[in-house]
Coordinates of C-alpha atoms in Angstrom, one line a residue:
X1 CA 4.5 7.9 27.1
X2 CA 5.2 4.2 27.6
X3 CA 4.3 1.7 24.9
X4 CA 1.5 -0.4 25.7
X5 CA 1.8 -3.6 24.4
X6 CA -1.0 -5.3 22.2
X7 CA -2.6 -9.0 21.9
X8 CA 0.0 -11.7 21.1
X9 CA -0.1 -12.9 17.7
X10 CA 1.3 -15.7 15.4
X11 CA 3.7 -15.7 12.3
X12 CA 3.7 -19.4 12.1
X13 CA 4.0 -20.2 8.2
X14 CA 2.5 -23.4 6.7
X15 CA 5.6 -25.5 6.0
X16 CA 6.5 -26.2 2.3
X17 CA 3.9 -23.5 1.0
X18 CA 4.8 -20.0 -0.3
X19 CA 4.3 -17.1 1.4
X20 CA 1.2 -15.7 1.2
X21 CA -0.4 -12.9 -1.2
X22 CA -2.8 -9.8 -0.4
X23 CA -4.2 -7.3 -2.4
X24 CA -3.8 -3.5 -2.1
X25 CA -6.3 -1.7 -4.1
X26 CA -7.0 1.6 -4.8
X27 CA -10.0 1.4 -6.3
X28 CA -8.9 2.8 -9.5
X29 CA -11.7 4.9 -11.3
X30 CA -11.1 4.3 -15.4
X31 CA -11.6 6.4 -18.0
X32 CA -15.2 6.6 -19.1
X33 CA -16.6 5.4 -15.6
X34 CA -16.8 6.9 -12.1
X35 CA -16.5 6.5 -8.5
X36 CA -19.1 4.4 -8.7
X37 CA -18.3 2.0 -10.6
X38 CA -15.0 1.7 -9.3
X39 CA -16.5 1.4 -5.6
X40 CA -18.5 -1.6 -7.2
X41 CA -15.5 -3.4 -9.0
X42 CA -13.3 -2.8 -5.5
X43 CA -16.4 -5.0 -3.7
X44 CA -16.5 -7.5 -6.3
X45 CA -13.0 -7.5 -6.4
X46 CA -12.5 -8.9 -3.1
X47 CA -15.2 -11.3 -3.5
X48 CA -12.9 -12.6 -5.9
X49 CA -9.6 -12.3 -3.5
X50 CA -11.8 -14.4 -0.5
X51 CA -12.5 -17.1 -3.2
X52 CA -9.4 -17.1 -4.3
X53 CA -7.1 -17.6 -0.7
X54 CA -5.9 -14.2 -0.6
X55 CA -5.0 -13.3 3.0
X56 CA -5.7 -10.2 3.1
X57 CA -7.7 -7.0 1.1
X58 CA -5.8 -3.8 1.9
X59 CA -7.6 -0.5 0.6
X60 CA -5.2 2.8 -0.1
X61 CA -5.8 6.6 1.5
X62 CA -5.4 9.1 -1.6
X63 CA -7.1 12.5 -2.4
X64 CA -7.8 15.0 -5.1
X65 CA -7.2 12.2 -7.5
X66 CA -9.8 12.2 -10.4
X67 CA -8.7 8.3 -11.1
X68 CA -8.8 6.9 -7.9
X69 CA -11.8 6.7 -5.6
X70 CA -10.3 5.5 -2.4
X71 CA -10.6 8.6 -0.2
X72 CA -11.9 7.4 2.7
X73 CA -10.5 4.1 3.9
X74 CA -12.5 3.5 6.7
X75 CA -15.9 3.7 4.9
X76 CA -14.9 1.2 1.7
X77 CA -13.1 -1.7 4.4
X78 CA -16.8 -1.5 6.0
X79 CA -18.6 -1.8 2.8
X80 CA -15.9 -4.7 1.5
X81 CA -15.8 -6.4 5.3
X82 CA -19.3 -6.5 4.9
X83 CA -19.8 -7.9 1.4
X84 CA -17.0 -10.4 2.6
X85 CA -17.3 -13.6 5.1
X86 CA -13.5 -14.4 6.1
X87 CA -11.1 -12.4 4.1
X88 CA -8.7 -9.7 6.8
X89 CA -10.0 -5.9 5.1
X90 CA -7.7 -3.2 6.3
X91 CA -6.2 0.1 5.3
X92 CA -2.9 0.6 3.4
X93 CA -2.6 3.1 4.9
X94 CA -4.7 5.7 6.8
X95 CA -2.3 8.8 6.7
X96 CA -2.6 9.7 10.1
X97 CA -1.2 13.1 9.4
X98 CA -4.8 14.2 8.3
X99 CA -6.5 12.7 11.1
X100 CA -6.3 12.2 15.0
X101 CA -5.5 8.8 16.7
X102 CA -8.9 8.7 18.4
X103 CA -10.7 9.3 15.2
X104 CA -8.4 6.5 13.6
X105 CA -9.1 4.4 16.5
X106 CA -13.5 5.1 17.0
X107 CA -13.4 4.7 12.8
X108 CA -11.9 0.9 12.8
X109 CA -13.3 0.4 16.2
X110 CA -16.4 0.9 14.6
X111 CA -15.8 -2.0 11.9
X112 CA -14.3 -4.2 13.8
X113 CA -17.2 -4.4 16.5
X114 CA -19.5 -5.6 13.4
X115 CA -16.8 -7.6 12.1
X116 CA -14.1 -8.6 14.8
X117 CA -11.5 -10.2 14.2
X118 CA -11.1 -9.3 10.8
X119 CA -10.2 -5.8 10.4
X120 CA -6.2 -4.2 10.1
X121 CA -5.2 -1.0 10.9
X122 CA -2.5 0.1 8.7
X123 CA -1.0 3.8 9.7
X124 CA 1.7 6.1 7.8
X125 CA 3.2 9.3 7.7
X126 CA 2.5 9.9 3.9
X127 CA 0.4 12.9 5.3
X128 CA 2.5 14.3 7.4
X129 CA 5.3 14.2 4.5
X130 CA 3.3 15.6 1.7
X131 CA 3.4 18.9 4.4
X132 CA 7.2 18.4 4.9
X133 CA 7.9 18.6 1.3
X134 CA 5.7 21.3 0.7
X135 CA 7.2 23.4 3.3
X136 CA 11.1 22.4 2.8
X137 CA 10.3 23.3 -1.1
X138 CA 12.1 26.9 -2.3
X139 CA 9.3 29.1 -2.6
X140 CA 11.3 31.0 -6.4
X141 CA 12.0 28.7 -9.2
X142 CA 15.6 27.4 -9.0
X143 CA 17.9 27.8 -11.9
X144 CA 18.4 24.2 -13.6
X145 CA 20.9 22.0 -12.5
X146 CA 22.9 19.4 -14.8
X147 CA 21.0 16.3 -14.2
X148 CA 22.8 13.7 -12.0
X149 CA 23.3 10.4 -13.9
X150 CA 20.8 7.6 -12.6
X151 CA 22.0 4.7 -12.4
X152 CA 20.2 1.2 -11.8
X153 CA 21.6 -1.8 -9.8
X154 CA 20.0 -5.7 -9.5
X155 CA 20.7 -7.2 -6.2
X156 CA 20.6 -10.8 -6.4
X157 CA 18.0 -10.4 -9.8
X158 CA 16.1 -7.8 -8.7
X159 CA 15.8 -4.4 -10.2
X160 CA 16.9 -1.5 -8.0
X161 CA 16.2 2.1 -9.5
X162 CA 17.8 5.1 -8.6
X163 CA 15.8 7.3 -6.2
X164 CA 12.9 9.6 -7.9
X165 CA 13.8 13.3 -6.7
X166 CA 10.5 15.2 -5.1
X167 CA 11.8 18.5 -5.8
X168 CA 9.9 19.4 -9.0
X169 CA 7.0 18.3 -7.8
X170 CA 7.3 20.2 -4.4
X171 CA 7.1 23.1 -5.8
X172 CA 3.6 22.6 -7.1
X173 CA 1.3 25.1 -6.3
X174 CA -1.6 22.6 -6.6
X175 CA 0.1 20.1 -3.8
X176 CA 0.5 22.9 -1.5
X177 CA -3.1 23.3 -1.5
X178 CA -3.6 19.7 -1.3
X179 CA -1.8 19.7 2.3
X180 CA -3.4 22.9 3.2
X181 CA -7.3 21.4 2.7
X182 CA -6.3 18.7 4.2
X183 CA -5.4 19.9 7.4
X184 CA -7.3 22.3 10.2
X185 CA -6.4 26.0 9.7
X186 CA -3.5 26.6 11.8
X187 CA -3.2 22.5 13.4
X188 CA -0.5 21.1 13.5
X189 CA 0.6 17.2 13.2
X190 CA 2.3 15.6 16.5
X191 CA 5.4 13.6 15.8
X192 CA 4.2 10.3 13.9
X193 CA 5.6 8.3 16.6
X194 CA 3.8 9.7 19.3
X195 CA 0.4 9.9 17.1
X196 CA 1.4 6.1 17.0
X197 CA 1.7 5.5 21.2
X198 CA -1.3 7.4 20.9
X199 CA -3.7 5.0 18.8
X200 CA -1.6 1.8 20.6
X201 CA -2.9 3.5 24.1
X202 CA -6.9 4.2 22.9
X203 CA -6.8 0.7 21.7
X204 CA -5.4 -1.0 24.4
X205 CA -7.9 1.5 27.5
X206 CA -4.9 2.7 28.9
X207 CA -4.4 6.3 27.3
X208 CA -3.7 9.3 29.6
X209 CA -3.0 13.1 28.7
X210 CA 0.2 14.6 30.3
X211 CA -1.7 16.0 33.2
X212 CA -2.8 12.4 33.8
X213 CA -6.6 12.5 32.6
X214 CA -8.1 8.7 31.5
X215 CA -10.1 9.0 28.4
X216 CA -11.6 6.4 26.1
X217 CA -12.5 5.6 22.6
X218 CA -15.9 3.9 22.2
X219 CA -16.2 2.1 19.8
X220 CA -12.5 1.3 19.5
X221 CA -11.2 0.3 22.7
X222 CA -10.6 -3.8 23.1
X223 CA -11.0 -3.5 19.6
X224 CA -9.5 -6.6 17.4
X225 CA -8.1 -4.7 14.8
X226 CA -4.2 -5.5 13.8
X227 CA -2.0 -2.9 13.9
X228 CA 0.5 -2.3 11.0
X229 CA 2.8 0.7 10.5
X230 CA 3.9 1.5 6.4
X231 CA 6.7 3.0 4.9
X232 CA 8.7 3.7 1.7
X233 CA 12.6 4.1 3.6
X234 CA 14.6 3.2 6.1
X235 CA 13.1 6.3 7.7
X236 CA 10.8 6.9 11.0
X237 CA 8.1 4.7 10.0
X238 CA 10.4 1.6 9.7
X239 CA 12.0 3.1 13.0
X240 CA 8.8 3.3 14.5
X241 CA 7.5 0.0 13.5
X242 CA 10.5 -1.7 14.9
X243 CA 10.7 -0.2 18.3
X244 CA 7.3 -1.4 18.9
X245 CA 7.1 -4.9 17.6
X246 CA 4.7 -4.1 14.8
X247 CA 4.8 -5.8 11.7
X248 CA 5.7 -3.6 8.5
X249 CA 5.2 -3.3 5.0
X250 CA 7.5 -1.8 3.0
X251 CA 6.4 -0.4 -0.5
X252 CA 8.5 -1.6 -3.3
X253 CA 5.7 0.2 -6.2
X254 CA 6.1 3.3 -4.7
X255 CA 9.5 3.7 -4.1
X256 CA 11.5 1.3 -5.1
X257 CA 14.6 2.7 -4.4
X258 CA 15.0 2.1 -1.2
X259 CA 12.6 -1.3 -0.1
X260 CA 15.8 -2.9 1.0
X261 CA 16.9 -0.2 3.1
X262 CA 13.2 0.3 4.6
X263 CA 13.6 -3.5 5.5
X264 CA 16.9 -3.7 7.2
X265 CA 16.0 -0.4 8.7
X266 CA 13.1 -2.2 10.1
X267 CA 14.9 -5.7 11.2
X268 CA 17.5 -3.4 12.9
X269 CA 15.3 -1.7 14.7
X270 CA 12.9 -4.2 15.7
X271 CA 12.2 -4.8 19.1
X272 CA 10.2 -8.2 20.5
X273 CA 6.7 -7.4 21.7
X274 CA 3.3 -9.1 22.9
X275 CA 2.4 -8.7 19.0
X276 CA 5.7 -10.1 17.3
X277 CA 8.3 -12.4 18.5
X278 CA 10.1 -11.5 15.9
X279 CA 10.0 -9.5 12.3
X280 CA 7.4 -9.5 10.1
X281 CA 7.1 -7.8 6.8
X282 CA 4.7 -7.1 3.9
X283 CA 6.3 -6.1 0.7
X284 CA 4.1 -4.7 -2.6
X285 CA 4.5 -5.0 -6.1
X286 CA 2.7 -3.8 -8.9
X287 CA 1.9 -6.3 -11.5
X288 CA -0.6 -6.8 -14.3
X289 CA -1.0 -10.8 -15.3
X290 CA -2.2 -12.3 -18.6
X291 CA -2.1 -15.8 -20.5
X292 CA 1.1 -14.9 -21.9
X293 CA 3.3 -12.1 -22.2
X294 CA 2.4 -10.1 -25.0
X295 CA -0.9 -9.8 -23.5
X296 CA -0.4 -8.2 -20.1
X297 CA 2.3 -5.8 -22.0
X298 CA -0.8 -4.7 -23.7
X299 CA -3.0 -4.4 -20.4
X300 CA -0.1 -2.7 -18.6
X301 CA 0.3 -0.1 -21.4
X302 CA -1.6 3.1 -19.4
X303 CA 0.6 2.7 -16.2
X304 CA 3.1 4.8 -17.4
X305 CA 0.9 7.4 -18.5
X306 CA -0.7 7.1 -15.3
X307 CA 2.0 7.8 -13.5
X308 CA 3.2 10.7 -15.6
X309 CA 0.0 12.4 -14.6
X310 CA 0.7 12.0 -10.5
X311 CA 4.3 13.2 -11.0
X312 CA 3.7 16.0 -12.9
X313 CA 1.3 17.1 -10.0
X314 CA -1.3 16.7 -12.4
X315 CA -2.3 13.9 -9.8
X316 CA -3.6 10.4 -10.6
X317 CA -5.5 10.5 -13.9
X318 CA -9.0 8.2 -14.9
X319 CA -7.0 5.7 -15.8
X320 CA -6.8 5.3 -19.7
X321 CA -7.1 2.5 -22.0
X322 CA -4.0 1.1 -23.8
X323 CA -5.4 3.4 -27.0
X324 CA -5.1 6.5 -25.0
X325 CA -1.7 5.8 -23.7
X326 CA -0.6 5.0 -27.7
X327 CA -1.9 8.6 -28.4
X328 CA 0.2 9.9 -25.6
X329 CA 3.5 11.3 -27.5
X330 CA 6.5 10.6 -24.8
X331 CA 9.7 12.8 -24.0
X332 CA 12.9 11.8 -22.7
X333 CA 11.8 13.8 -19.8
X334 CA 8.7 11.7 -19.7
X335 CA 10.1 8.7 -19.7
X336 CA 12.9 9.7 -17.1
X337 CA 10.1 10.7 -14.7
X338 CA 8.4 7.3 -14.3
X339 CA 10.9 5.2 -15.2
X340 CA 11.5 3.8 -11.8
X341 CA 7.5 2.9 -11.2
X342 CA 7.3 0.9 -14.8
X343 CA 11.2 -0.9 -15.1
X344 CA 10.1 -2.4 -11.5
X345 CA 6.3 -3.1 -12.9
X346 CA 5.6 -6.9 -12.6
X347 CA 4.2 -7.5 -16.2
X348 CA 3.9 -10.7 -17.8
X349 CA 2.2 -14.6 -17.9
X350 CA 1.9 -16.5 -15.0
X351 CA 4.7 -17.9 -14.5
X352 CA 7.0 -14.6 -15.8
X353 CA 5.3 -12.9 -12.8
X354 CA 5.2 -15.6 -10.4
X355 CA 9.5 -16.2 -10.9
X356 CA 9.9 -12.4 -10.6
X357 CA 7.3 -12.0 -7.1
X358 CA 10.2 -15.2 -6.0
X359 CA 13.0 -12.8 -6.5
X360 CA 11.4 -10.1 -4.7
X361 CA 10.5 -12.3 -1.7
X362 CA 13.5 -14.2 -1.7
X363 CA 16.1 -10.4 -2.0
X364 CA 13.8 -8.6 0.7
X365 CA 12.7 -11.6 2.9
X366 CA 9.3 -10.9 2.9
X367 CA 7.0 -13.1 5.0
X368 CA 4.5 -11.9 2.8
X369 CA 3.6 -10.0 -0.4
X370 CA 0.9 -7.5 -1.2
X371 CA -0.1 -7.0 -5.2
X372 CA -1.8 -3.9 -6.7
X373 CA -3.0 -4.3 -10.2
X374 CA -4.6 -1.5 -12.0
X375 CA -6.1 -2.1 -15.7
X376 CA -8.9 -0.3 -17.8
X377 CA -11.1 -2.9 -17.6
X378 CA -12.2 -4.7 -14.5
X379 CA -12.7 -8.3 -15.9
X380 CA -8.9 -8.0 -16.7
X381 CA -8.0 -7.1 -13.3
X382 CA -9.8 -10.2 -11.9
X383 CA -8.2 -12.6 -14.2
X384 CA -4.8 -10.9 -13.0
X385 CA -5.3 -12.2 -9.8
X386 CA -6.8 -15.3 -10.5
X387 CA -4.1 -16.1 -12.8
X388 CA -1.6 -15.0 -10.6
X389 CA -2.8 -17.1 -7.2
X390 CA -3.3 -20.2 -9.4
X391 CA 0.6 -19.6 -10.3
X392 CA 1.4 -18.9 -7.1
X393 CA 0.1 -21.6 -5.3
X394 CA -0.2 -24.1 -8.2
X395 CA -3.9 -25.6 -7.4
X396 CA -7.2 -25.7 -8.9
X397 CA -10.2 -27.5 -7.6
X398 CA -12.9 -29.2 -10.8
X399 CA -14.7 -26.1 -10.5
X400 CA -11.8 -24.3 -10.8
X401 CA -11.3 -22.1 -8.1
X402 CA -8.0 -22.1 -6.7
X403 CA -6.8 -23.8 -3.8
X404 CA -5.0 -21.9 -1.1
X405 CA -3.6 -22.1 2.4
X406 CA -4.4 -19.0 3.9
X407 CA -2.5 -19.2 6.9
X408 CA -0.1 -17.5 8.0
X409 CA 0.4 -13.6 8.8
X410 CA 0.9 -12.2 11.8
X411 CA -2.6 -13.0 13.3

C-alpha cells in the first residue's frame, strides 16, 4: 500500500526560547483513592498544564493495573479536551495491537470533530510486543544463569543504564493472560507498519482493501488530529516513523537504555513528507520537583517501589506514600530490578531538574520534551509542574502564573 501523505505542518521554534515541555500522565490512582479520583486530579491537572504554557497533555494506554486508571485513552483526552480551551490532548500511546486502525481512527475522529484542531494521535506497538514476549518466552523454568555485569555509561552527562532484561517477567503467567484478554480469540495483529498505512489511509479518504474496495471512517476521515508514532529502540516503531515523515517520541522513562539509539534510528531513517520537512522528536523524563532537594527526594520515595511492583508482574501498584515505601524492606535483587527507571529519575529543586532536562535535550536533540510525574498526593504533583515551567522558562506574571511561549511543535 502506498503512503498517503498528511497536512503540512510547522516545526518552526521561537528563537532564543527553550524547547518546549508537555505532559504525559497516566492518571496514577494512589493509595487510599480510586479511579475516580484520579480521573478528577488528571482533568484538573491539565487545567493546570494549559495555565501554565504546556504545549501539550499526552494521556498513557495501560491495563490490569490497580494504580493506574488510564485504560482507555480515547475517552479521558475527550473528557480533558473538553474541560480544556487551547492545550493539544492526545494519546501516548494507543497500543494499536489491541485495536483496529478504523476503530483508532472513528475514536479520535470523534474528538477532534468537537474539538479540531487540537487532538494527537499517538500510536505504538507496546501491544503487539507484550504478545511477542509472551510467546518467544520458554514455556519450563530455565536453570539460572550467572548474572551478566551491568554496566552504566554517561554520554556527554547523561546517565545511560544498561538494558532491563524482559525474560523473568515473560514468563509470567499473569502477563500471558493480560495479552490473551486483550486480544479476539484466535485474531491476529497485522504488521505495525501496515496497521500504520492503514490509519494514515482512513484519515486521509483514500483507504482501499487489496481487492480495491473504498471504505470510510466517519467520524475520522479529514480529521485534524496529528499523527505521532512512539517507541522505546531503535526498532520498527522509529523505522516506521522515519519512513513516513512522522514525528517521534522516544521514551527515555521507560527504557532508558536505548533513547539514543531510538533517536538516531529515527533520524536515519527519516524520510521528508507533507507532515515534516525534517525530524522532529519528543523525548520523556520522569521527574518529581520540589523547593529544594531534599524535598522532592522525599516525594519521589514510592517510585521505586512502584516499579518493583510492574516488574515483578505484579503490575503497577496504588501508588504508595513515601511511609509505605520506608516499610518496604529491599533486596539486592530489588534494587537491581528498577535500578535503571530510578538512577535516570529526574528528582530534585528547580533548577537541579531544570540543568538535568538541558542535558537530556541537549545529548538526544530533542525538539521537545514530555514530563511524567507521579506523587501520592495531587497538590504535589501540580507544584511539580508549576515549579518546573517557571524554571524552565524563567517567567512569572504579578499573579503569578507563568509565562510561556507555547509555540512550536510540529503543528
Amino acid at each position: 500500500m502506498s503512503v498517503p501523505q498528511q497536512k503540512t505542518v510547522s516545526t518552526a521554534q521561537p528563537v532564543g526560547r527553550p524547547v518546549p515541555l508537555s505532559i504525559l500522565d497516566l492518571s496514577p490512582i494512589p493509595s487510599g483513592s480510586g479511579a475516580g479520583d484520579a480521573l478528577r486530579n488528571s482533568i484538573d491537572l491539565a487545567r493546570h498544564a494549559e495555565r501554565l504554557g504546556y504545549l501539550r497533555y499526552w494521556v498513557a494506554e495501560h491495563h490490569f493495573a490497580a494504580g493506574v486508571a488510564s485504560s482507555a485513552p480515547a475517552v479521558l483526552i475527550g473528557l480533558i479536551a473538553a474541560a480544556t480551551d487551547h492545550i493539544r490532548v492526545g494519546s501516548g500511546a494507543v497500543q494499536l495491537g489491541h485495536q483496529t486502525p478504523v476503530a483508532v481512527v472513528e475514536q479520535f475522529g470523534l474528538i477532534d470533530a468537537l474539538h479540531p484542531g487540537r487532538i494527537d494521535l499517538g500510536l505504538g506497538r507496546s501491544g503487539q510486543r507484550r504478545a511477542e514476549i509472551v510467546a518467544a518466552a520458554p514455556q519450563a523454568p530455565q536453570p539460572a544463569r550467572p548474572a551478566v555485569p551491568r554496566e552504566s555509561r554517561v554520554v556527554d552527562g547523561l546517565l545511560i543504564p544498561p538494558p532491563f532484561s524482559f525474560a523473568e517477567l515473560a514468563r509470567s503467567p499473569q502477563l500471558a493472560l493480560q495479552a490473551a484478554l486483550l486480544q479476539q480469540p484466535g485474531a491476529l495483529t497485522p504488521d505495525f507498519a501496515d496497521q500504520v498505512d492503514e490509519v494514515i489511509a482512513f484519515l486521509d479518504g483514500t483507504y482501499r482493501s487489496p481487492d480495491g474496495i473504498a471504505a470510510h471512517a466517519v467520524p475520522g476521515e479529514g480529521a485534524e488530529v496529528e499523527l505521532w508514532i512512539l517507541g522505546s529502540s531503535g526498532g520498527q516503531s522509529a523505522q516506521v516513523a522515519g519512513e513516513r515523515g512522522l514525528p517521534f517520541a522516544a521514551n527515555y522513562h521507560v527504557s532508558p537504555a536505548s533513547v539514543l539509539e531510538a533517536v538516531e534510528a529515527y533520524r536515519d531513517a527519516f524520510t521528508p513528507s507533507k507532515v515534516l520537512s525534517e525530524p522532529y522528536v519528543v523525548v520523556s523524563a520522569d521527574a518529581v520537583v520540589a523547593e529544594d532537594d531534599a524535598t522532592a527526594r522525599e516525594l519521589a520515595k514510592p517510585y521505586g517501589l512502584w516499579v518493583r511492583a510492574i516488574r515483578s508482574g505484579q503490575g503497577a501498584i496504588p501508588y504508595p506514600t513515601p511511609e509505605e515505601a520506608d516499610a518496604h524492606v529491599w533486596s539486592e535483587a530489588d534494587r537491581e530490578l528498577v535500578a535503571d527507571r530510578v538512577d535516570t529519575q529526574f528528582v530534585g529543586s528547580p533548577e537541579t531538574v531544570a540543568e538535568r532536562l538541558r542535558v537530556l535535550q541537549r545529548v538526544t536533540g530533542a525538539d521537545e520534551l514530555l514530563v511524567t510525574t507521579i506523587t501520592h498526593g495531587h497538590a504535589e504533583r501540580v507544584r511539580s509542574y508549576e515549579l518546573l515551567a517557571e524554571a524552565w522558562h524563567g517567567t512569572r506574571t504579578s499573579g503569578g502564573e507563568v509565562v510561556t511561549g507555547t509555540a512550536g511543535g510540529p503543528r
